[in-house]
Amino acid sequence: MRRILVANRGEVALRIIRACRELSIETVAIYSEADRTALHTTQADEAVCVGPAPAEQSYLHMQNILAAALICGADGVHPGYGFLSENALFAEMCAAHGLVFIGPSSQHLELLGDKARAKAVMEEAGVPVIPGSGVISSRTDLVETAAELGYPVLLKARSGGGGKGMRLAQDRTELLRVFDTARAEARASFQDDAVYLEKCLLGARHIEVQLLADNYGNVVHVGERECSLQHRYQKLLEECPAPQISAELRARLGAAALQGARAVNYRGAGTMEFLVDPAGNFYFVEMNPRLQVEHPVTELVYGVDLVKEQIRLAAGEPLRYSQAMLSPRGHAIECRINAEAVAPGSRPIPGVVEKLIVPGGPGVRWDSHIYQGYSVPPFYDALLGKLIAWGEDRQEALRCMERALQELVIEGVQTSLAFHRAVLRDERFRAGSYSTDFVRQWLAESEIVG
Amino acid sequence: MRRILVANRGEVALRIIRACRELSIETVAIYSEADRTALHTTQADEAVCVGPAPAEQSYLHMQNILAAALICGADGVHPGYGFLSENALFAEMCAAHGLVFIGPSSQHLELLGDKARAKAVMEEAGVPVIPGSGVISSRTDLVETAAELGYPVLLKARSGGGGKGMRLAQDRTELLRVFDTARAEARASFQDDAVYLEKCLLGARHIEVQLLADNYGNVVHVGERECSLQHRYQKLLEECPAPQISAELRARLGAAALQGARAVNYRGAGTMEFLVDPAGNFYFVEMNPRLQVEHPVTELVYGVDLVKEQIRLAAGEPLRYSQAMLSPRGHAIECRINAEAVAPGSRPIPGVVEKLIVPGGPGVRWDSHIYQGYSVPPFYDALLGKLIAWGEDRQEALRCMERALQELVIEGVQTSLAFHRAVLRDERFRAGSYSTDFVRQWLAESEIVG
Amino acid sequence: MDFEQIKALIQLVDSSGITEFELEGGDLRLRIRKASTPAQPPAAVPPGAQLEPVAAPMVGTFYRSPAPDAPPFVQEGDAVSPGQVLCVIEAMKMMNEIEAELSGVVRQILVADGQPVEYGQVLMLIERRA
Amino acid sequence: MDFEQIKALIQLVDSSGITEFELEGGDLRLRIRKASTPAQPPAAVPPGAQLEPVAAPMVGTFYRSPAPDAPPFVQEGDAVSPGQVLCVIEAMKMMNEIEAELSGVVRQILVADGQPVEYGQVLMLIERRA
């Protein structure tokens, strides 16, 4: 590949530009009118304005993005995460115009985008899946299926992602109450109001396995990540490796992920998401056919550049790693610094970064598109940057992250820094055995909302 | 240790504060009146002004620094590099007042500070040393000794460091001409005008070995660093491991460094400097009994935090590593970004950092005390920050460094960025077999001075 | 020539006294026109005249005529009325006609035939007339 | 109490109307004095009077008297002349006498007895007299 159009913005667009530069691949950035002075716009070799600020008219405007790719002579398109990254039609359009879509095929995106179908395929392949239903056809079906599964249950959108159209129900009354809202949200977000039910596992942990697969049948996993620290189904902190996991469970998770990837003939970089219950049973939830926000923790521990590998695989190169070559070293933690306090009812507030001091020194990595003087636009997601810390073991990584959080200064916009600092001091978090309930419980008990 | 006074400024003061935080040790910063708003002043738990801007009246003012340490209840003093780090009297005064000096004993500092004596001790211990003389007694002695060694020769200060009092002479006339200047410079810098001669090895490489030693006789080496890229005897770029070195030579260098450290019963972190000639013969030059500016390249490749280890060792802990536990992974490069163009006759010019964009992403580390709005004081050394890049091999590290140099924006002060960017593109440099003559030759041939 | 160079040329022409600029590949064909000696003298722009930009509503390739051998939709100096086609932008093999939204006179065409345009790029300036 | 707290206290007192502040450990003894009710009324500072700071020339511990049971070198309101000892700063077991460099009246003593001072810290203010 010679020239890649980066169909995204923010830190992930920069991340892809960095990988391309290191591979001597030219980059074409796209930007909305709100991102004219954004770093991804200025750092790429070329930049094309593809529309006004709202994402539907710019970062989601397939025609303008493809026209920019063709006009600029790009031979590949990297969608990043979010936006068009899981859009099967976009992948197909890229292919139709002779552009390499850096991700799996549109068929994979279609299959894995239908969460219910993906589960069925995995179950058939022998991967344990989370108990749940097919698409709910009626209120009667809803109530009966929930009774069979047993409360609490999770209502989820078939085409969902990022927690949208997702609702927890403790009983029949609550379930009936949230049914319509969930469907409306799913329709608004994904143009598909089909929802299904899933058993809600109490005290479960969200653990995912990173995969890399080439076009020639070779698949490796690059360890697991702990992603249980979530607020409103949005991850706020991730770790690699998952703490408090036995070597035996780790091996079983890796094997199941490989099994699942092989079952669908997966290609490129992807992630198998599992829920792990307190007894050590695990269940497939979904497969993310793209780069994950939290990929840096894996990179630091395994010494692998996942974005460079993803591009190499998309270009048709064979995998450069065997499973035996991939061994973890130390521990890494990522904090997603958002332009938003973590508190009930909080919302991101746009503003200008009036002062920025970026942490440095050993073990610290900062993936971010902000700079002193940057104006945070109100149109996109609230991620300001990802602070990642590495240490020889979890204890050292925690200490490194604590001091990096202490060093990081962002003035002018509200941030999640106070939350992250407080969580890092929390004894239960430090013990490493927290589940997806952690933040909800913690917010209920805590006064820290800053 | 509970509380450490950091007897330094700039990036190294921050580096030590970072290590202390990760060890849950409180820090006391000292600052001159010129550094009231410096990051090391604001980041430490406490900060004490120890004098006006000139270093002799602040960062070198032993009495004020020790008074600050005692008044603030510090139990240790970390001298960093430069300033008082190799001052035997200061180490002794610390000890006399019950403060742990984080470095070797004053006896070690005295022995190793006398470069001629250090060489004699190493020679006795069976470490090959660079051919040279004892202290030169007269002009006759000078000329005769030089004739015996053979030109070119290096005139060096007995108490020297950082290239001060150092002169290269191609013949007898030049040697006689530089003799007085070198002595005057040595007197001004080290209050000691004793100089000695050393054979100048043509095409030699400057390679040093990192050591860690505890108080109980355990010593390990943490690999070698290539430091041949120098201008006026000042290092500008370092690598770990040294490129184009055979495994056999690497092993011999490591063994010689251990032998040397054991010969002087060394304690703490230190570095053995060698010159390696094109035939693969190596010679001891000197031992640096302190933290080195370029320590991060070793940290990235070996996964060891040298400053934390140094503090642990000074606190009397036994070494946590055996030699077998220390294995390199990948390759790291450091560029010293100075407030000064690299060109004949260039000088640092103070100014205000009007814009700063720090590189991020995988493999990149930035150790720096500057921030947007920081005013570079004219009183101290010109180092603005150290940009360090890691990759799975030298090729990947070079690519990572290239794109990081491309991302780094420092406006408002002159920098060495243009030099570093140009060197990274140079084919001889990329081939990895450059010697200490490289920059001189390169500047002579090149037009890039930016 | 890459996108950046083209953009630079456009900006250069835009900020200069030049009103038309052509360039061809192969054995090179260059053509530069200044406003002071136009092929067909446009009505002088009276001081205080209101120039309205026509911006590209999409990313694509700008064409001044419906086909390679057809005459251009408009020339500098032409009077135009709302709904009149000014140019086309080709995007993904689709020809998108760009229409005038006001009555006026075409004062300046800022993009050369066959050149790529990005969203929001100013294609021409029209002097508003009642 | 750490150095930072002490500095904060000094600044608080400095910026307030309080002229004297004492604090003891153990069972706590606190004493605050305001300028409006001084123990020994200092001569009023005439408007426009020139107050000269006496800054610490070294890091150390500030003492108002030569020995714990001795009277202080100077009190607020005292007239002083060049060379007169104002206080001592103990550093590394050495007692360093700080002398007045001008003639005037001690208007304010800003540091409490026995407190640490850093380089350049203002110890007292002297109103310059001819």
CSV table of C-alpha atoms in Angstrom, one decimal, chain D residues 24-118:
chain,number,residue,atom,x,y,z
D,24,GLU,CA,2.8,26.2,69.8
D,25,GLY,CA,2.7,22.4,69.6
D,26,GLY,CA,1.6,20.0,72.3
D,27,ASP,CA,-1.6,21.2,73.9
D,28,LEU,CA,-1.8,24.1,71.4
D,29,ARG,CA,-1.2,27.7,72.2
D,30,LEU,CA,-2.3,30.2,69.7
D,31,ARG,CA,-1.8,33.9,69.7
D,32,ILE,CA,-2.9,36.4,67.1
D,33,ARG,CA,-2.4,40.1,67.2
D,34,LYS,CA,-3.8,42.8,65.0
D,35,ALA,CA,-2.2,46.1,64.1
D,36,SER,CA,-5.1,48.0,65.6
D,37,THR,CA,-4.3,46.7,69.1
D,38,PRO,CA,-0.6,46.2,69.2
D,39,ALA,CA,1.3,45.3,72.4
D,40,GLN,CA,3.4,48.3,72.0
D,41,PRO,CA,1.9,50.7,69.5
D,42,PRO,CA,4.4,51.2,66.6
D,43,ALA,CA,4.7,54.7,65.2
D,44,ALA,CA,2.0,54.9,62.5
D,45,VAL,CA,3.2,54.3,59.0
D,46,PRO,CA,2.7,57.6,57.2
D,47,PRO,CA,1.1,57.3,53.8
D,48,GLY,CA,3.8,57.1,51.1
D,49,ALA,CA,6.4,55.8,53.6
D,50,GLN,CA,9.1,53.7,51.8
D,51,LEU,CA,9.1,50.1,53.2
D,52,GLU,CA,12.3,48.2,52.4
D,53,PRO,CA,12.2,44.4,52.6
D,54,VAL,CA,14.9,42.5,54.4
D,55,ALA,CA,15.4,39.3,52.4
D,56,ALA,CA,17.0,36.0,53.6
D,57,PRO,CA,20.4,35.7,52.0
D,58,MET,CA,20.5,31.9,52.6
D,59,VAL,CA,18.3,28.9,53.5
D,60,GLY,CA,18.0,28.2,57.2
D,61,THR,CA,16.1,28.7,60.4
D,62,PHE,CA,15.1,32.2,61.5
D,63,TYR,CA,15.7,33.3,65.0
D,64,ARG,CA,14.7,36.7,66.5
D,65,SER,CA,17.1,36.5,69.5
D,66,PRO,CA,20.7,35.2,70.0
D,67,ALA,CA,19.6,32.5,72.5
D,68,PRO,CA,16.2,31.0,73.5
D,69,ASP,CA,15.9,33.1,76.7
D,70,ALA,CA,17.5,36.3,75.4
D,71,PRO,CA,15.4,39.3,74.3
D,72,PRO,CA,14.8,39.7,70.6
D,73,PHE,CA,17.3,41.7,68.5
D,74,VAL,CA,14.5,44.0,67.4
D,75,GLN,CA,10.8,44.6,67.9
D,76,GLU,CA,8.3,46.2,65.6
D,77,GLY,CA,8.6,49.9,66.0
D,78,ASP,CA,12.3,49.9,66.9
D,79,ALA,CA,14.6,52.3,65.1
D,80,VAL,CA,17.6,50.6,63.5
D,81,SER,CA,20.8,51.8,61.8
D,82,PRO,CA,23.2,50.2,59.3
D,83,GLY,CA,25.2,47.2,60.7
D,84,GLN,CA,22.7,46.6,63.5
D,85,VAL,CA,21.8,42.9,63.9
D,86,LEU,CA,18.2,42.3,63.0
D,87,CYS,CA,18.0,38.5,63.4
D,88,VAL,CA,20.0,35.3,62.9
D,89,ILE,CA,19.6,32.5,60.4
D,90,GLU,CA,20.9,29.2,61.5
D,91,ALA,CA,22.2,27.1,58.6
D,92,MET,CA,24.2,23.9,59.1
D,93,LYS,CA,24.7,24.7,62.8
D,94,MET,CA,26.2,28.1,61.9
D,95,MET,CA,24.5,31.2,63.2
D,96,ASN,CA,24.5,33.9,60.5
D,97,GLU,CA,23.7,37.4,61.8
D,98,ILE,CA,21.6,39.5,59.4
D,99,GLU,CA,22.4,43.2,59.7
D,100,ALA,CA,20.4,46.2,58.7
D,101,GLU,CA,21.7,47.9,55.6
D,102,LEU,CA,19.9,51.2,56.1
D,103,SER,CA,18.5,53.5,58.8
D,104,GLY,CA,14.9,53.2,59.6
D,105,VAL,CA,12.1,51.8,61.7
D,106,VAL,CA,11.2,48.1,61.8
D,107,ARG,CA,7.5,48.1,60.7
D,108,GLN,CA,6.8,44.4,60.3
D,109,ILE,CA,8.4,41.1,61.2
D,110,LEU,CA,7.1,38.5,58.8
D,111,VAL,CA,8.5,35.3,60.0
D,112,ALA,CA,7.9,33.7,63.4
D,113,ASP,CA,10.8,32.7,65.6
D,114,GLY,CA,12.3,29.3,64.8
D,115,GLN,CA,10.7,29.0,61.4
D,116,PRO,CA,12.5,27.9,58.3
D,117,VAL,CA,13.2,30.4,55.6
D,118,GLU,CA,14.2,30.0,52.0
